[in-house]
Coordinates of C-alpha atoms in Angstrom, one line a residue:
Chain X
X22 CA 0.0 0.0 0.0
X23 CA 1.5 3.6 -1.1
X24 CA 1.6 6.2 1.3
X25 CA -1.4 8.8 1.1
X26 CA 1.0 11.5 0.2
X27 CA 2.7 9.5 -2.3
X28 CA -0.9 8.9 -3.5
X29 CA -1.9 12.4 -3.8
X30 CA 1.7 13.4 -5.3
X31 CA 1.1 11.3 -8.1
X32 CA -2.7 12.1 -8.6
X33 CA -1.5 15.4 -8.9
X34 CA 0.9 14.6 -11.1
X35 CA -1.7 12.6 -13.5
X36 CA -4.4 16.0 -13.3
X37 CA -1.7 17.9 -14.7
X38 CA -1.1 15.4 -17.1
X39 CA -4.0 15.5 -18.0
X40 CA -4.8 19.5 -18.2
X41 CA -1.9 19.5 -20.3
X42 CA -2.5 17.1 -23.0
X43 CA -6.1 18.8 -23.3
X44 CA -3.8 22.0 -24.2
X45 CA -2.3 20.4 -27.1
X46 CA -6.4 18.8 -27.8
X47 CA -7.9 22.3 -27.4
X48 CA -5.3 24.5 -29.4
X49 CA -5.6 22.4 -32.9
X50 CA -9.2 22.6 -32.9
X51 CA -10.9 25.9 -34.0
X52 CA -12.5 28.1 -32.5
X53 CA -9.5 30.4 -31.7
X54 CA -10.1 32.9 -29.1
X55 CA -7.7 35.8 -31.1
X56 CA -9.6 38.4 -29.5
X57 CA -9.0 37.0 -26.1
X58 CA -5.2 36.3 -26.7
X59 CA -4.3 39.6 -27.8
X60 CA -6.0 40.9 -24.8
X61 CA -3.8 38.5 -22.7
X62 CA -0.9 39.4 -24.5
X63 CA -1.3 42.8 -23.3
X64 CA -1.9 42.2 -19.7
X65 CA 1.1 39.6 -19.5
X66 CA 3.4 41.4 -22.0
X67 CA 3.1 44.9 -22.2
X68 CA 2.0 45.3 -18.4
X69 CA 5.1 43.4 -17.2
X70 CA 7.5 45.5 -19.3
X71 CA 8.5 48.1 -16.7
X72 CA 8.9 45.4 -13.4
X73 CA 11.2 43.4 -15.9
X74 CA 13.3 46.1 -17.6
X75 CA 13.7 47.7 -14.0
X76 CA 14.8 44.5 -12.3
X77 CA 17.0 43.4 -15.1
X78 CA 18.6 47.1 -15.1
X79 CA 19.2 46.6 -11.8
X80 CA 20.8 42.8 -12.2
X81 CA 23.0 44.2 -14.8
X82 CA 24.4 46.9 -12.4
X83 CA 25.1 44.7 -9.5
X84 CA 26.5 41.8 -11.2
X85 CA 29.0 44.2 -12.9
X86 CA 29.5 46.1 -9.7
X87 CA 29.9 42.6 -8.0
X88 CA 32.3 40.9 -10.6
X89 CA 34.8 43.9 -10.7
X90 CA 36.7 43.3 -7.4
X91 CA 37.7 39.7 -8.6
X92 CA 38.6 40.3 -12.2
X93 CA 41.2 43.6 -11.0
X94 CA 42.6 40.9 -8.3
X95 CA 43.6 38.9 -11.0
X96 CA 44.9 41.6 -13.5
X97 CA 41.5 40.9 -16.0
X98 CA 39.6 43.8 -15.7
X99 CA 39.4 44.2 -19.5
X100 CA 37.2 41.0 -19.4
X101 CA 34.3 42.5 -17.6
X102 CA 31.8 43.3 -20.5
X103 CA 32.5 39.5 -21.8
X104 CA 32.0 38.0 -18.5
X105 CA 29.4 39.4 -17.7
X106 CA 27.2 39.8 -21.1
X107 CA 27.8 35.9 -21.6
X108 CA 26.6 35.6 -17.6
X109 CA 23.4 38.1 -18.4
X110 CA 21.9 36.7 -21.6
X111 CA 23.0 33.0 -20.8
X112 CA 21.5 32.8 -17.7
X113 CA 20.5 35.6 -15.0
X114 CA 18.2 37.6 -17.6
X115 CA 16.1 34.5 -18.9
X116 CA 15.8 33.3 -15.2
X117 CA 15.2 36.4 -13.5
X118 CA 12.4 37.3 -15.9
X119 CA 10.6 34.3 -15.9
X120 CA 10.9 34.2 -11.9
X121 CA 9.7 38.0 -12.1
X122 CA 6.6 36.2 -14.8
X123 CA 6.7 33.4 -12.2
X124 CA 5.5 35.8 -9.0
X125 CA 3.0 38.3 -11.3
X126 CA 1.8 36.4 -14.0
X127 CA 1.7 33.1 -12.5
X128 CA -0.1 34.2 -9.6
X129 CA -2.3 36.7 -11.4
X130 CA -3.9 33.7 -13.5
X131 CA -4.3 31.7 -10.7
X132 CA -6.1 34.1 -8.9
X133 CA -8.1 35.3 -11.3
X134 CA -9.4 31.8 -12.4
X135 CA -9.7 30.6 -9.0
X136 CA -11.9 33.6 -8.1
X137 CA -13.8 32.9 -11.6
X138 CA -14.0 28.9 -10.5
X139 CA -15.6 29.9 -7.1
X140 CA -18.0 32.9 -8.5
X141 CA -19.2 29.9 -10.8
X142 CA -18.6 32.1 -13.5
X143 CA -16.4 29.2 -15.4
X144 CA -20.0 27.4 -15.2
X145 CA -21.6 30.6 -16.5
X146 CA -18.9 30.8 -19.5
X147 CA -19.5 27.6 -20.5
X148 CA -23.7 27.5 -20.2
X149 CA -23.2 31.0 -22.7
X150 CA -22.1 28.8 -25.6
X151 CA -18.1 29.2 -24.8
X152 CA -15.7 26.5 -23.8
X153 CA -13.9 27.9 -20.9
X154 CA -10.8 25.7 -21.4
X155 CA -10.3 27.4 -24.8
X156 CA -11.3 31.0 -23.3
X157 CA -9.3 31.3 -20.6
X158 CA -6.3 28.3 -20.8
X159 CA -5.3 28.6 -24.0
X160 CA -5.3 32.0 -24.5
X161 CA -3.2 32.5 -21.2
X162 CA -0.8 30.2 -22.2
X163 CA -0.2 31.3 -25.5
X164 CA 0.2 34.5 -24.7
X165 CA 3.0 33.5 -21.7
X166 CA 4.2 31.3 -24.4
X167 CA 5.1 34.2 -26.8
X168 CA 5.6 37.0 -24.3
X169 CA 7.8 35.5 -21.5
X170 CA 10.4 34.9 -24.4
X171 CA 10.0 38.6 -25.8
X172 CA 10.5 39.9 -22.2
X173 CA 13.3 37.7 -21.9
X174 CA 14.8 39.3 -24.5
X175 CA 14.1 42.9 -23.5
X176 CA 15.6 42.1 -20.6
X177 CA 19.1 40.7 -22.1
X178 CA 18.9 44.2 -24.0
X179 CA 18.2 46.2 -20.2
X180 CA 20.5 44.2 -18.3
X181 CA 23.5 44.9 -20.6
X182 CA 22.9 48.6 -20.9
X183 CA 23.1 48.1 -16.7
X184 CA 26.3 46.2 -17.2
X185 CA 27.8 48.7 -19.5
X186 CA 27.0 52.0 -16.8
X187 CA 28.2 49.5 -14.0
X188 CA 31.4 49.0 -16.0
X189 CA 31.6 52.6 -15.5
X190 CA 31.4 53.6 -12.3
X191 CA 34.7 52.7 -10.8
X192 CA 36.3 52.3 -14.8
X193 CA 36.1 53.9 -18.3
X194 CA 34.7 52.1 -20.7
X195 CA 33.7 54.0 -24.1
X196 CA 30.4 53.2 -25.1
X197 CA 31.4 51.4 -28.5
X198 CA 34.3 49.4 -27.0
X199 CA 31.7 48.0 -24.4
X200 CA 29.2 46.9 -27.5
X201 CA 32.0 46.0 -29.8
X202 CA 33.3 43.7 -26.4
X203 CA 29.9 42.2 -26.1
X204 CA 29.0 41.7 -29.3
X205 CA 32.5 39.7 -30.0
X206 CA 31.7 37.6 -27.2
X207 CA 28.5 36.5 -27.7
X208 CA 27.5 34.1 -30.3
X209 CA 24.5 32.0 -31.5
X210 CA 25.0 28.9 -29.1
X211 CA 24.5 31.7 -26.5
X212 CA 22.0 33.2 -27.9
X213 CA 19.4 30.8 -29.2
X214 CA 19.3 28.5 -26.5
X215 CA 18.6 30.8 -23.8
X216 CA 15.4 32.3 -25.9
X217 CA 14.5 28.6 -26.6
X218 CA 14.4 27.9 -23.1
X219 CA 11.8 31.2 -22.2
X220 CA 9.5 29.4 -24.7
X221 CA 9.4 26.7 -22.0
X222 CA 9.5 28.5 -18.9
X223 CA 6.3 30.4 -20.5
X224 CA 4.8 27.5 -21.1
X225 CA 5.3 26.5 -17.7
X226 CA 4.3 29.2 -15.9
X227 CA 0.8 29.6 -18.0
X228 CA -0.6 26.1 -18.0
X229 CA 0.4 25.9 -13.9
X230 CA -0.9 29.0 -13.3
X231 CA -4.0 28.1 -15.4
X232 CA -4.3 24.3 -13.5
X233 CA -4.1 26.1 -10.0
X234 CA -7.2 28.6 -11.1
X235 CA -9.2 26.1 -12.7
X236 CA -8.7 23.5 -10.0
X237 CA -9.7 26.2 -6.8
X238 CA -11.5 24.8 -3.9
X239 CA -12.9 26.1 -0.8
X240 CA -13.7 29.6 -1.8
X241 CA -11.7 32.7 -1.3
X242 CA -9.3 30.6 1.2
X243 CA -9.1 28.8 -2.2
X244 CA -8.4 31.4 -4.3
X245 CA -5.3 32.7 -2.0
X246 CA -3.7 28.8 -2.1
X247 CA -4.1 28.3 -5.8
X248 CA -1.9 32.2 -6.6
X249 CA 0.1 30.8 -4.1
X250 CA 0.6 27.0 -5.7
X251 CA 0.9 28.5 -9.1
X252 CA 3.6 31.0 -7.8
X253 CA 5.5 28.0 -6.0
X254 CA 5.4 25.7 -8.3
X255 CA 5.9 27.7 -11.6
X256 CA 9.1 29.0 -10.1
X257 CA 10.7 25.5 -9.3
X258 CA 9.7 24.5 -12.6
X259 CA 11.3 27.6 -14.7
X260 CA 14.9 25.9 -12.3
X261 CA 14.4 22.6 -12.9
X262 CA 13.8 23.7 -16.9
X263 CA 17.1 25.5 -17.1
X264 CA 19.0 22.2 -15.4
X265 CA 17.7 20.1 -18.3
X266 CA 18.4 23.3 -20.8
X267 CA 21.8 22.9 -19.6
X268 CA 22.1 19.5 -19.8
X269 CA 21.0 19.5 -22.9
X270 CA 23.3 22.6 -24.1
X271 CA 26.5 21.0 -22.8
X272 CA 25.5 17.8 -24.4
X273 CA 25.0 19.4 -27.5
X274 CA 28.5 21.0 -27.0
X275 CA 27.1 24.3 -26.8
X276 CA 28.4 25.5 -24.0
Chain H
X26 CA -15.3 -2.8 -29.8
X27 CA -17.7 -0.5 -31.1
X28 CA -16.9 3.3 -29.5
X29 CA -18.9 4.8 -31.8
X30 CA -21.3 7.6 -29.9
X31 CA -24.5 8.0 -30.8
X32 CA -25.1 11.7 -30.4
X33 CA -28.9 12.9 -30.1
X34 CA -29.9 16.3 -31.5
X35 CA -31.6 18.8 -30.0
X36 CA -34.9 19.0 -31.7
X37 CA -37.8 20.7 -29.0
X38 CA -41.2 20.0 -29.9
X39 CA -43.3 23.0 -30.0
X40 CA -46.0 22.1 -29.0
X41 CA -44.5 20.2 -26.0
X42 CA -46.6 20.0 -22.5
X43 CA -43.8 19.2 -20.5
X44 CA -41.1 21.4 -20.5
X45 CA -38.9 19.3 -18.0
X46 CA -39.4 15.2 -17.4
X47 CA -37.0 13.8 -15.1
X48 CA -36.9 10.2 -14.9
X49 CA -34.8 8.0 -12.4
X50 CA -31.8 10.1 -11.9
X51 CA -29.0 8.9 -9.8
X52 CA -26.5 10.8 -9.6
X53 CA -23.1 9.7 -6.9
X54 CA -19.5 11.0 -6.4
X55 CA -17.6 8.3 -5.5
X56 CA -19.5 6.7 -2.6
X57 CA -22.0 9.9 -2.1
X58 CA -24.7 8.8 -3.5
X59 CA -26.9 12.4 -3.6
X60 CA -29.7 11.9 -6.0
X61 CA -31.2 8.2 -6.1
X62 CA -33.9 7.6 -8.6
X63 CA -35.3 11.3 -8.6
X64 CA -38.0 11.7 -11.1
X65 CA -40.4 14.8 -11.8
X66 CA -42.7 16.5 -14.3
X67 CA -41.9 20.5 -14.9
X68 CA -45.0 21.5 -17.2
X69 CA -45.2 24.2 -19.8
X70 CA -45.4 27.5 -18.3
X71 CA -45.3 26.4 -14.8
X72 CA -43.1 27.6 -11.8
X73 CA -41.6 24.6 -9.6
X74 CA -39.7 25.1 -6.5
X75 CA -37.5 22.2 -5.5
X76 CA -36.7 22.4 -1.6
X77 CA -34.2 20.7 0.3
X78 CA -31.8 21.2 3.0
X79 CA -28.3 22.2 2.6
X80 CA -26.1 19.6 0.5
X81 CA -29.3 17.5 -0.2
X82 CA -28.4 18.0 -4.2
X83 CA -30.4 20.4 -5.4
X84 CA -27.8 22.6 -6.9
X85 CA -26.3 19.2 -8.3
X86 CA -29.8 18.6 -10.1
X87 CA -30.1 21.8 -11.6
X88 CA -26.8 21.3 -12.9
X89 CA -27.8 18.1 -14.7
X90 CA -30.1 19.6 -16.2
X91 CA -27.8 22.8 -17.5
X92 CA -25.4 19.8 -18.7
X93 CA -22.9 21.0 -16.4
X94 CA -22.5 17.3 -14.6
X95 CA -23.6 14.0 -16.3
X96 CA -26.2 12.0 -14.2
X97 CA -24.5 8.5 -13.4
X98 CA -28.2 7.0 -14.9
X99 CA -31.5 8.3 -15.8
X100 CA -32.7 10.6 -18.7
X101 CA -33.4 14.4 -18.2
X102 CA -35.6 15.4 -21.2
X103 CA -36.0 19.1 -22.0
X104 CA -39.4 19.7 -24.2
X105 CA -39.2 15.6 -25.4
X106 CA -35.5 15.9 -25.7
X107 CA -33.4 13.8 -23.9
X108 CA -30.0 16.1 -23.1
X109 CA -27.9 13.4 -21.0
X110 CA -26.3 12.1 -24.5
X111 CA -26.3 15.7 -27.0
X112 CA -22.4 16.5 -27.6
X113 CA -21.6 20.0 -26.9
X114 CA -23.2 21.8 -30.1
X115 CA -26.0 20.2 -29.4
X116 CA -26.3 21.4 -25.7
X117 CA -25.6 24.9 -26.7
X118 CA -28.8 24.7 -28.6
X119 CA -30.3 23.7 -25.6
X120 CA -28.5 26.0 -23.3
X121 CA -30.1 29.1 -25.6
X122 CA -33.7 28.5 -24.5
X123 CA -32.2 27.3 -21.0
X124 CA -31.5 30.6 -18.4
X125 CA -29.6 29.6 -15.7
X126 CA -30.0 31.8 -12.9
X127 CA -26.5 31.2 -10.7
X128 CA -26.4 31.3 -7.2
X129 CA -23.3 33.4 -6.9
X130 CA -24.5 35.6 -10.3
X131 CA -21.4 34.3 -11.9
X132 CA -21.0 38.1 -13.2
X133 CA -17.7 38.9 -15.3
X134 CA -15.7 40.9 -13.0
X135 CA -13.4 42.4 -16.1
X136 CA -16.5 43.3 -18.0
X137 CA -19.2 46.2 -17.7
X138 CA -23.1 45.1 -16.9
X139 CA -23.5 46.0 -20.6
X140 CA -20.3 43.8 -22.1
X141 CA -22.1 40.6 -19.5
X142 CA -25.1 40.8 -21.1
X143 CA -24.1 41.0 -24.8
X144 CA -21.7 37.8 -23.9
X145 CA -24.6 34.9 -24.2
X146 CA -25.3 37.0 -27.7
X147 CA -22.0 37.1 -29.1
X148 CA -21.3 33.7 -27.3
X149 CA -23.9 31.8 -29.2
X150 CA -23.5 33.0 -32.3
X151 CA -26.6 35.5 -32.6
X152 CA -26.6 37.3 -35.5
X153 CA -28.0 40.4 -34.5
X154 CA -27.3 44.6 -35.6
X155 CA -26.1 46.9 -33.1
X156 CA -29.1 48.4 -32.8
X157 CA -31.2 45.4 -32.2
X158 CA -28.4 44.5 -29.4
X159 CA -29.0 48.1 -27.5
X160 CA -33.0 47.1 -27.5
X161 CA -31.9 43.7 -26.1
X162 CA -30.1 45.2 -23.5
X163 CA -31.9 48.4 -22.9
X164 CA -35.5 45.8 -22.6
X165 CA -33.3 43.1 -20.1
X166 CA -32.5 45.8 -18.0
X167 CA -35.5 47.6 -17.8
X168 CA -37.5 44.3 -17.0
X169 CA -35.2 43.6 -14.4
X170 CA -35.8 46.8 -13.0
X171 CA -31.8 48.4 -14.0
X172 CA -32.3 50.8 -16.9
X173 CA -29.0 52.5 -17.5
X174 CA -26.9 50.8 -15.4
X175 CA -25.0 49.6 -18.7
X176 CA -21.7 51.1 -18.1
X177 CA -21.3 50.0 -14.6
X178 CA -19.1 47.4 -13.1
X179 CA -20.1 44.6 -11.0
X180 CA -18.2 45.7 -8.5
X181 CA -20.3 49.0 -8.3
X182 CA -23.4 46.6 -7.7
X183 CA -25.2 45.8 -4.9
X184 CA -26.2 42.3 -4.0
X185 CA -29.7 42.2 -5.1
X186 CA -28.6 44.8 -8.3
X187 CA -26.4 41.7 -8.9
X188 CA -29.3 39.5 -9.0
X189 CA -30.9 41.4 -11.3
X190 CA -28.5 42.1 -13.5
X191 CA -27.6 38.4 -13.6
X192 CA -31.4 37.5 -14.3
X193 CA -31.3 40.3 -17.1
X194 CA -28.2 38.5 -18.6
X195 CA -30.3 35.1 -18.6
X196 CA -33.4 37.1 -20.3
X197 CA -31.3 38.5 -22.9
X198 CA -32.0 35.1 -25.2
X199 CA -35.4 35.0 -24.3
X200 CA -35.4 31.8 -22.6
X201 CA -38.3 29.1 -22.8
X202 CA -37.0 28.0 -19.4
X203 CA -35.4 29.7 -16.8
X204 CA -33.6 27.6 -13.9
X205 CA -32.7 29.4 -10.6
X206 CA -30.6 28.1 -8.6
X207 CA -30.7 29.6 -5.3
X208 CA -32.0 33.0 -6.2
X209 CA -32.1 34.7 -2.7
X210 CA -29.1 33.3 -1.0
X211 CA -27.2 36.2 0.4
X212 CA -30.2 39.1 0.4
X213 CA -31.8 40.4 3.0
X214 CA -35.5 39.5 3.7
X215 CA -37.1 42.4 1.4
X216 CA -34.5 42.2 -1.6
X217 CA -35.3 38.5 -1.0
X218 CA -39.2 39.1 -1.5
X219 CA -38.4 41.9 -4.3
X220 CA -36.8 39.2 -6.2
X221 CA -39.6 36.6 -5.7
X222 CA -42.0 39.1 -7.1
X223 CA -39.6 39.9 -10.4
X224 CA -39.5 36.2 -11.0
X225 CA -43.0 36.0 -11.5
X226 CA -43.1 39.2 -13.5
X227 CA -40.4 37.8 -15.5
X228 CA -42.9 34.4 -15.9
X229 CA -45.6 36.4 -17.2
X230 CA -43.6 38.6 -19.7
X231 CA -41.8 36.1 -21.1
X232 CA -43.6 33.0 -21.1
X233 CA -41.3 31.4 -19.1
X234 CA -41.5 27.4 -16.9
X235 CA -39.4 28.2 -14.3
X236 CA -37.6 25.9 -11.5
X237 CA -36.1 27.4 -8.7
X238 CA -33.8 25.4 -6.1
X239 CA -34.2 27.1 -3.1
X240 CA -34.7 26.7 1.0
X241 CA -36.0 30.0 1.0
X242 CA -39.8 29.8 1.8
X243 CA -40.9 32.8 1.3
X244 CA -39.2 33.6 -2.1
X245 CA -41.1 29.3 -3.0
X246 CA -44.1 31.0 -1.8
X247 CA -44.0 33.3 -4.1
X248 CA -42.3 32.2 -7.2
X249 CA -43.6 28.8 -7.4
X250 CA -47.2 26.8 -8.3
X251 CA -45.8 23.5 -7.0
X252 CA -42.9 22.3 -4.6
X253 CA -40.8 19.6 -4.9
X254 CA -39.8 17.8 -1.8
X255 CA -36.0 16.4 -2.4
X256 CA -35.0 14.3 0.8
X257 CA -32.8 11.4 0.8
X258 CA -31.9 11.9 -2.5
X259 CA -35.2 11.2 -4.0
X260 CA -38.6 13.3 -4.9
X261 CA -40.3 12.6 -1.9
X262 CA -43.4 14.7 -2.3
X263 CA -44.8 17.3 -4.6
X264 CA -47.7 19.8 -4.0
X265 CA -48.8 23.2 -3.5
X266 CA -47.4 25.3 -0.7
X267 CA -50.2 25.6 1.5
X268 CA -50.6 21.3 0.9
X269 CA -47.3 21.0 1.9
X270 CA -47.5 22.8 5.1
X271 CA -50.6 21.1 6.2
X272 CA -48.8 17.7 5.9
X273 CA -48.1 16.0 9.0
X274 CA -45.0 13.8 8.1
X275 CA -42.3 14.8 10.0
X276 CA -39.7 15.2 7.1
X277 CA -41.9 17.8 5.2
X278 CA -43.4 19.2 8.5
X279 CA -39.7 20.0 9.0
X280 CA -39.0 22.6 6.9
X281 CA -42.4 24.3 8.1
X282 CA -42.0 24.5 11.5

């Protein structure tokens, strides 16, 4: 006899499953809700551009700030805009912005579908002639499918303009040497499979933010644990997403 | 192994006399089994109430009857059709002469009163002009009592404005039945009664057979001809108010006292 916990793990496991393969069911068949995505695209996108191009300003900054110490110790100061551009866009940029889309978006959906599940107005969506699943799931997730990637890029572009004024606040470093350093340094493999990988953390990060809402129980105490979940569990996903990414990168011979 | 569905269509007879026929519904989640057998007539133009106590399964039979959950056995028939086995274009058909009153209202928060109740329209696939939408709206709201509350938010409502509003929303496809499902929960005695009394307008303006799931006397009182006892899962007794409250068995005396 399993453990009840072990029970529940893995019946929660199989409901996402589940919710997921009815993604891939729902998005092939028409009626496409374009109206609906574009609106969501807004929201997620265009309303998260300022929290992410502030945060990954600021990362760029302190990283650079951060790094400098070391690479003067060791004579390598000139390496600072390729250390740290290859660090940003590789890594801390894509992350930090899907952990930013993680805590706003993630939750946001959650909430907003949990409240929907309790006010019954899912029920109501669906007795007015609409599938819900369609409505509100696939439109989220496509839209945190194509956004999360476009923010992730926005941020790359943020985060090294913060690298390049952290490069000069104890240095000098002219503003076409910093861009000429960068852009020598950075190359397709670190490009491509860092975008590739925001396509995935989106993915993530809708369809568990879209499972919490639709699944809500108990009423507004409900509502509160589902943002919660999809927050929780969205942002351990976007980690456990990059480990395979990297993996998979360095297997590829990538790195 | 033949999987092959066999979908019916949702054809209403006109001329029907029976708007709802309920026939041996059982309906259980996992080993709660909350409706056992139920059965009931609904006829043409008629208002039934169904009373029960708290988690007895009256919102769950309502819901059958929406299509929202499939009875484990049984048929529902809406004007001769049966709806337990349409697919869902079928039950859309069925959902457009079908209000469904929720208990909560189940009123989009992101949308204005005017943008809820042109959703069912555009929803369904109405073909209408914009002008013939404003009358739509502008007569839902004045029947409800609301005129010119279009641009308002749900949020700006009260609790019985709700109601109304989400009764307006139901109207707004002229429905042939409208099902309530717990229409005063929430509102204070008066608003409660105020309701009651709109339901029964509503009746008579539109032509309605209405059922209402309720353990709100006074609104039953009001809104409905007949009552349906649901206890144990099963239709236990059906009559008029004042019949009911003469009864001496203890279970229906019950909810009298």
């Amino acid at each position: 006899m399993l453990p009840a916990g072990l029970v529940r793990f893995l019946t929660e496991i199989a409901e996402v499953t589940r919710f997921t393969t009815k993604f891939f069911r729902e998005i092939l068949r028409p009626r496409f809700e374009f109206a609906e995505f574009l609106r969501q695209c807004f929201f997620i996108g265009y309303k998260s551009l300022g929290l992410v191009a502030i945060t990954a300003f600021i990362m760029g900054l302190v990283i650079t700030i951060q790094s400098r110490p070391t690479l003067v110790e060791f004579g390598a100061e000139a390496w600072l805009p390729k250390m740290v551009s290859v660090s940003l866009v590789r890594e801390i940029a894509p992350v930090i912005t899907a952990l930013i889309c993680a805590g706003k978006i993630g939750s946001g959906i959650g909430a907003e579908l949990g409240s929907m599940k309790v006010t019954e107005q899912i029920d109501a969506m669906e007795v007015s002639g609409t599938n819900p699943y369609k409505y509100l799931v696939v439109t989220r997730v496509m839209a945190t499918i194509l956004m999360i990637p476009i923010l992730a890029v926005l941020a790359d572009a943020v985060s090294l303009y913060g690298a390049y004024l952290g490069s000069n606040i104890r240095g000098v470093v002219s503003w076409d040497l910093y861009w000429n350093q960068v852009f020598a340094t950075l190359t397709y493999s670190d490009i491509m499979p860092s975008i590739l990988k925001t396509f995935f953390f989106g993915f993530a990060i809708g369809i568990i933010g879209c499972y919490q809402g639709f699944n809500s129980k108990k009423g507004t105490e409900g509502v509160g644990r589902s943002a919660n979940a999809a927050v929780v569990i969205s942002s351990l996903l976007v980690f456990i997403i990059d480990l395979i990414a990297v993996q998979i990168t360095d297997l590829a011979g990538l790195t | 192994m033949n999987r092959k569905k066999n979908h019916t269509t949702y054809a209403p007879a006109a001329d029907a006399e029976i708007a709802i026929q309920i026939s041996n519904l059982d309906v259980s989640f996992g080993d709660n089994h909350v409706l056992r057998h139920f059965s009931f007539e609904l006829p043409a133009g008629k208002s039934y109430a169904v009373l029960g106590k708290s988690g007895s399964g009256k919102s769950v039979l309502i819901k059958c009857i929406i299509g929202l959950i499939k009875p484990n056995a049984g048929t529902i028939q809406i004007f001769g059709t049966n709806i337990t086995d349409l697919n869902s274009v079928e039950l859309d058909k069925m959902r457009m002469e079908t209000g469904f009153l929720f208990q909560s209202n189940a009123l989009y928060d992101s949308m204005t009163v005017r943008e809820n109740l042109e959703f069912p329209l555009r929803r369904h696939g109405i073909q209408k002009t914009a002008a013939e939408v404003d009358e739509l709206v502008r007569e839902a709201l004045v029947n409800v009592g609301l005129p010119g509350t279009d641009n308002m938010m749900p949020a700006e409502l009260s609790g019985g404005m709700k109601k109304r509003i989400a009764l307006a929303r139901t109207l707004i496809l002229k429905p042939k039945i409208i099902l309530y499902d717990e229409p005063t929960t929430g509102l204070d005695p008066i608003t409660g009664r105020e309701i009651g009394h709109l339901m029964v307008d509503i009746q008579k303006k539109y032509h309605t057979s209405s059922l209402v799931i309720s353990h709100d006397l006074n609104c039953i009182h009001i809104a409905a001809d007949r009552i349906v006892m649901l206890i144990d899962g099963t239709c236990y007794a059906i009559g008029t108010y004042d019949e009911l409250k003469k009864s001496t068995d203890l279970k229906i005396k019950s909810f009298f006292d």
